[in-house]
């Protein structure tokens, strides 16, 4: 018994760790080597047999049932698109690239682009004022956000459209003193009213997005920038804002999509954007109401999809400093799936190859382990 115990202790405490307590038991008995060899052979045979059996994935019948129901509903809807003549697809093809529609689309793009740029720049200014230690700037910024988040956009547009009735002239000068005044109608045209109205409302939301992104930056980054002796403006432009963009971009692009759809309200201030042109043509051609609405829907879908593609690549660009390797694009993932997924066979062949690789690694004395082979 003492000899067996000593042998076990030696096997456990060997530096190379190549033998175990079970090996010590086998070595201490007369038939240990033969029994151990038979056991190893049995284990190897059972392991190879297990590797030859194909892996059966876990079944999810409810998922397939739900997918089948959704697919049936979708196919029924698609069928109505082609069998219901009221959709008027020939008329859709006639109107989709008509000059009137393209003119309204151009106005929509111009108003959305100008409002997006102004709202982002104004949002940064209001966010900085909101984060300022100056109580006047902070209070005014909070009041601006509170006001324009509370008032509906259509009310802002209609109010600006009738601003000439309230202020026939607008000017700047010394309070209660001489003023430089011009007629309101000469300054604020229809497009200017639309862009200003959209921008005033969007600045309030953009400022909260920018403020949340700045607050999401780790405080250690602020301390590191201060330790380098950078001026506060340079700290914000070169250190804080680039890192905050990772949080700002997704939310702000959502705001741009909402701004694109909100531009349809410009019709109520006498601007013939895409929706306004569709409305006018619907009143002129009452038999083409549905096709014209379909045309507007298709163009809004196309514009939103384009903005989403731009958002994806901008997010990849802003993520360069936060990840070791950029994630593959959808086209890269599709190409990799076609290249590697088509020739791969599940089951025994791949598992035998992995088992052989694991045996070679063990024979070479390495400690790498393939979990799937085991």
mmCIF file of N, CA, C and O in Angstrom, residues 128-167:
data_model
loop_
_atom_site.group_PDB
_atom_site.id
_atom_site.type_symbol
_atom_site.label_atom_id
_atom_site.label_comp_id
_atom_site.label_asym_id
_atom_site.label_seq_id
_atom_site.Cartn_x
_atom_site.Cartn_y
_atom_site.Cartn_z
ATOM 1 N N UNK A 128 -23.108 72.093 -26.845
ATOM 2 C CA UNK A 128 -21.990 72.696 -26.107
ATOM 3 C C UNK A 128 -22.518 73.714 -25.102
ATOM 4 O O UNK A 128 -22.047 73.788 -23.954
ATOM 5 N N UNK A 129 -23.509 74.521 -25.531
ATOM 6 C CA UNK A 129 -24.095 75.486 -24.592
ATOM 7 C C UNK A 129 -24.793 74.769 -23.438
ATOM 8 O O UNK A 129 -24.731 75.217 -22.289
ATOM 9 N N UNK A 130 -25.437 73.661 -23.739
ATOM 10 C CA UNK A 130 -26.124 72.909 -22.676
ATOM 11 C C UNK A 130 -25.128 72.324 -21.674
ATOM 12 O O UNK A 130 -25.410 72.245 -20.474
ATOM 13 N N UNK A 131 -23.950 71.931 -22.137
ATOM 14 C CA UNK A 131 -22.926 71.375 -21.263
ATOM 15 C C UNK A 131 -22.047 72.448 -20.630
ATOM 16 O O UNK A 131 -21.179 72.117 -19.810
ATOM 17 N N UNK A 132 -22.251 73.711 -21.010
ATOM 18 C CA UNK A 132 -21.425 74.797 -20.491
ATOM 19 C C UNK A 132 -21.683 75.022 -19.006
ATOM 20 O O UNK A 132 -22.772 74.757 -18.484
ATOM 21 N N UNK A 133 -20.646 75.527 -18.331
ATOM 22 C CA UNK A 133 -20.791 75.874 -16.917
ATOM 23 C C UNK A 133 -21.422 77.243 -16.727
ATOM 24 O O UNK A 133 -21.738 77.626 -15.596
ATOM 25 N N UNK A 134 -21.577 77.967 -17.831
ATOM 26 C CA UNK A 134 -22.226 79.275 -17.751
ATOM 27 C C UNK A 134 -23.725 79.058 -17.575
ATOM 28 O O UNK A 134 -24.377 78.452 -18.430
ATOM 29 N N UNK A 135 -24.326 79.554 -16.497
ATOM 30 C CA UNK A 135 -25.753 79.297 -16.269
ATOM 31 C C UNK A 135 -26.651 79.950 -17.312
ATOM 32 O O UNK A 135 -27.735 79.429 -17.608
ATOM 33 N N UNK A 136 -26.222 81.081 -17.888
ATOM 34 C CA UNK A 136 -27.045 81.741 -18.900
ATOM 35 C C UNK A 136 -27.117 80.881 -20.168
ATOM 36 O O UNK A 136 -28.200 80.603 -20.706
ATOM 37 N N UNK A 137 -25.939 80.441 -20.671
ATOM 38 C CA UNK A 137 -25.917 79.617 -21.866
ATOM 39 C C UNK A 137 -26.635 78.286 -21.636
ATOM 40 O O UNK A 137 -27.416 77.825 -22.477
ATOM 41 N N UNK A 138 -26.378 77.672 -20.514
ATOM 42 C CA UNK A 138 -27.012 76.395 -20.215
ATOM 43 C C UNK A 138 -28.526 76.538 -20.101
ATOM 44 O O UNK A 138 -29.283 75.707 -20.616
ATOM 45 N N UNK A 139 -28.971 77.603 -19.453
ATOM 46 C CA UNK A 139 -30.412 77.819 -19.302
ATOM 47 C C UNK A 139 -31.096 78.121 -20.620
ATOM 48 O O UNK A 139 -32.187 77.608 -20.907
ATOM 49 N N UNK A 140 -30.460 78.951 -21.469
ATOM 50 C CA UNK A 140 -31.053 79.262 -22.762
ATOM 51 C C UNK A 140 -31.108 78.019 -23.657
ATOM 52 O O UNK A 140 -32.095 77.805 -24.371
ATOM 53 N N UNK A 141 -30.054 77.210 -23.631
ATOM 54 C CA UNK A 141 -30.058 75.991 -24.433
ATOM 55 C C UNK A 141 -31.150 75.027 -23.958
ATOM 56 O O UNK A 141 -31.847 74.405 -24.774
ATOM 57 N N UNK A 142 -31.300 74.897 -22.655
ATOM 58 C CA UNK A 142 -32.354 74.022 -22.133
ATOM 59 C C UNK A 142 -33.736 74.542 -22.543
ATOM 60 O O UNK A 142 -34.610 73.758 -22.925
ATOM 61 N N UNK A 143 -33.937 75.868 -22.489
ATOM 62 C CA UNK A 143 -35.220 76.444 -22.879
ATOM 63 C C UNK A 143 -35.512 76.242 -24.356
ATOM 64 O O UNK A 143 -36.665 75.966 -24.745
ATOM 65 N N UNK A 144 -34.473 76.343 -25.197
ATOM 66 C CA UNK A 144 -34.669 76.118 -26.634
ATOM 67 C C UNK A 144 -35.102 74.681 -26.897
ATOM 68 O O UNK A 144 -36.047 74.427 -27.666
ATOM 69 N N UNK A 145 -34.405 73.740 -26.282
ATOM 70 C CA UNK A 145 -34.750 72.327 -26.479
ATOM 71 C C UNK A 145 -36.161 72.045 -25.964
ATOM 72 O O UNK A 145 -36.950 71.337 -26.605
ATOM 73 N N UNK A 146 -36.484 72.589 -24.826
ATOM 74 C CA UNK A 146 -37.820 72.377 -24.251
ATOM 75 C C UNK A 146 -38.913 72.924 -25.158
ATOM 76 O O UNK A 146 -39.943 72.278 -25.370
ATOM 77 N N UNK A 147 -38.687 74.106 -25.741
ATOM 78 C CA UNK A 147 -39.707 74.744 -26.574
ATOM 79 C C UNK A 147 -39.953 73.958 -27.859
ATOM 80 O O UNK A 147 -41.098 73.607 -28.179
ATOM 81 N N UNK A 148 -38.894 73.666 -28.602
ATOM 82 C CA UNK A 148 -39.092 73.084 -29.921
ATOM 83 C C UNK A 148 -39.329 71.578 -29.869
ATOM 84 O O UNK A 148 -39.768 71.003 -30.872
ATOM 85 N N UNK A 149 -39.047 70.944 -28.760
ATOM 86 C CA UNK A 149 -39.484 69.557 -28.620
ATOM 87 C C UNK A 149 -40.949 69.458 -28.220
ATOM 88 O O UNK A 149 -41.567 68.405 -28.366
ATOM 89 N N UNK A 150 -41.494 70.545 -27.741
ATOM 90 C CA UNK A 150 -42.885 70.548 -27.292
ATOM 91 C C UNK A 150 -43.848 70.956 -28.394
ATOM 92 O O UNK A 150 -45.016 70.556 -28.375
ATOM 93 N N UNK A 151 -43.388 71.764 -29.357
ATOM 94 C CA UNK A 151 -44.271 72.296 -30.398
ATOM 95 C C UNK A 151 -44.212 71.378 -31.621
ATOM 96 O O UNK A 151 -43.120 71.023 -32.082
ATOM 97 N N UNK A 152 -45.333 70.964 -32.185
ATOM 98 C CA UNK A 152 -45.318 70.123 -33.393
ATOM 99 C C UNK A 152 -44.689 70.845 -34.575
ATOM 100 O O UNK A 152 -44.749 72.081 -34.692
ATOM 101 N N UNK A 153 -44.088 70.074 -35.453
ATOM 102 C CA UNK A 153 -43.396 70.657 -36.609
ATOM 103 C C UNK A 153 -44.359 71.400 -37.520
ATOM 104 O O UNK A 153 -44.030 72.482 -38.032
ATOM 105 N N UNK A 154 -45.553 70.860 -37.749
ATOM 106 C CA UNK A 154 -46.506 71.529 -38.627
ATOM 107 C C UNK A 154 -46.896 72.885 -38.075
ATOM 108 O O UNK A 154 -47.086 73.857 -38.820
ATOM 109 N N UNK A 155 -46.970 73.000 -36.752
ATOM 110 C CA UNK A 155 -47.291 74.298 -36.137
ATOM 111 C C UNK A 155 -46.160 75.285 -36.332
ATOM 112 O O UNK A 155 -46.399 76.477 -36.594
ATOM 113 N N UNK A 156 -44.919 74.819 -36.243
ATOM 114 C CA UNK A 156 -43.772 75.699 -36.478
ATOM 115 C C UNK A 156 -43.777 76.204 -37.924
ATOM 116 O O UNK A 156 -43.555 77.400 -38.181
ATOM 117 N N UNK A 157 -44.051 75.326 -38.877
ATOM 118 C CA UNK A 157 -44.053 75.729 -40.280
ATOM 119 C C UNK A 157 -45.164 76.725 -40.583
ATOM 120 O O UNK A 157 -44.938 77.741 -41.265
ATOM 121 N N UNK A 158 -46.352 76.460 -40.073
ATOM 122 C CA UNK A 158 -47.469 77.375 -40.321
ATOM 123 C C UNK A 158 -47.231 78.720 -39.639
ATOM 124 O O UNK A 158 -47.542 79.787 -40.191
ATOM 125 N N UNK A 159 -46.643 78.687 -38.457
ATOM 126 C CA UNK A 159 -46.343 79.937 -37.746
ATOM 127 C C UNK A 159 -45.336 80.769 -38.530
ATOM 128 O O UNK A 159 -45.500 81.998 -38.684
ATOM 129 N N UNK A 160 -44.284 80.134 -39.048
ATOM 130 C CA UNK A 160 -43.301 80.864 -39.835
ATOM 131 C C UNK A 160 -43.899 81.372 -41.141
ATOM 132 O O UNK A 160 -43.531 82.450 -41.628
ATOM 133 N N UNK A 161 -44.811 80.595 -41.726
ATOM 134 C CA UNK A 161 -45.432 81.003 -42.978
ATOM 135 C C UNK A 161 -46.269 82.267 -42.788
ATOM 136 O O UNK A 161 -46.379 83.083 -43.721
ATOM 137 N N UNK A 162 -46.828 82.430 -41.617
ATOM 138 C CA UNK A 162 -47.622 83.624 -41.315
ATOM 139 C C UNK A 162 -46.848 84.648 -40.488
ATOM 140 O O UNK A 162 -47.446 85.529 -39.872
ATOM 141 N N UNK A 163 -45.525 84.530 -40.486
ATOM 142 C CA UNK A 163 -44.726 85.458 -39.693
ATOM 143 C C UNK A 163 -44.837 86.880 -40.212
ATOM 144 O O UNK A 163 -44.740 87.853 -39.439
ATOM 145 N N UNK A 164 -45.067 87.046 -41.523
ATOM 146 C CA UNK A 164 -45.204 88.390 -42.078
ATOM 147 C C UNK A 164 -46.404 89.126 -41.521
ATOM 148 O O UNK A 164 -46.402 90.374 -41.452
ATOM 149 N N UNK A 165 -47.434 88.412 -41.121
ATOM 150 C CA UNK A 165 -48.596 89.076 -40.519
ATOM 151 C C UNK A 165 -48.276 89.585 -39.122
ATOM 152 O O UNK A 165 -48.811 90.606 -38.685
ATOM 153 N N UNK A 166 -47.399 88.893 -38.424
ATOM 154 C CA UNK A 166 -47.024 89.308 -37.073
ATOM 155 C C UNK A 166 -45.926 90.360 -37.100
ATOM 156 O O UNK A 166 -45.981 91.344 -36.359
ATOM 157 N N UNK A 167 -44.928 90.145 -37.957
ATOM 158 C CA UNK A 167 -43.817 91.094 -38.086
ATOM 159 C C UNK A 167 -43.694 91.472 -39.561
ATOM 160 O O UNK A 167 -43.037 90.767 -40.338
#
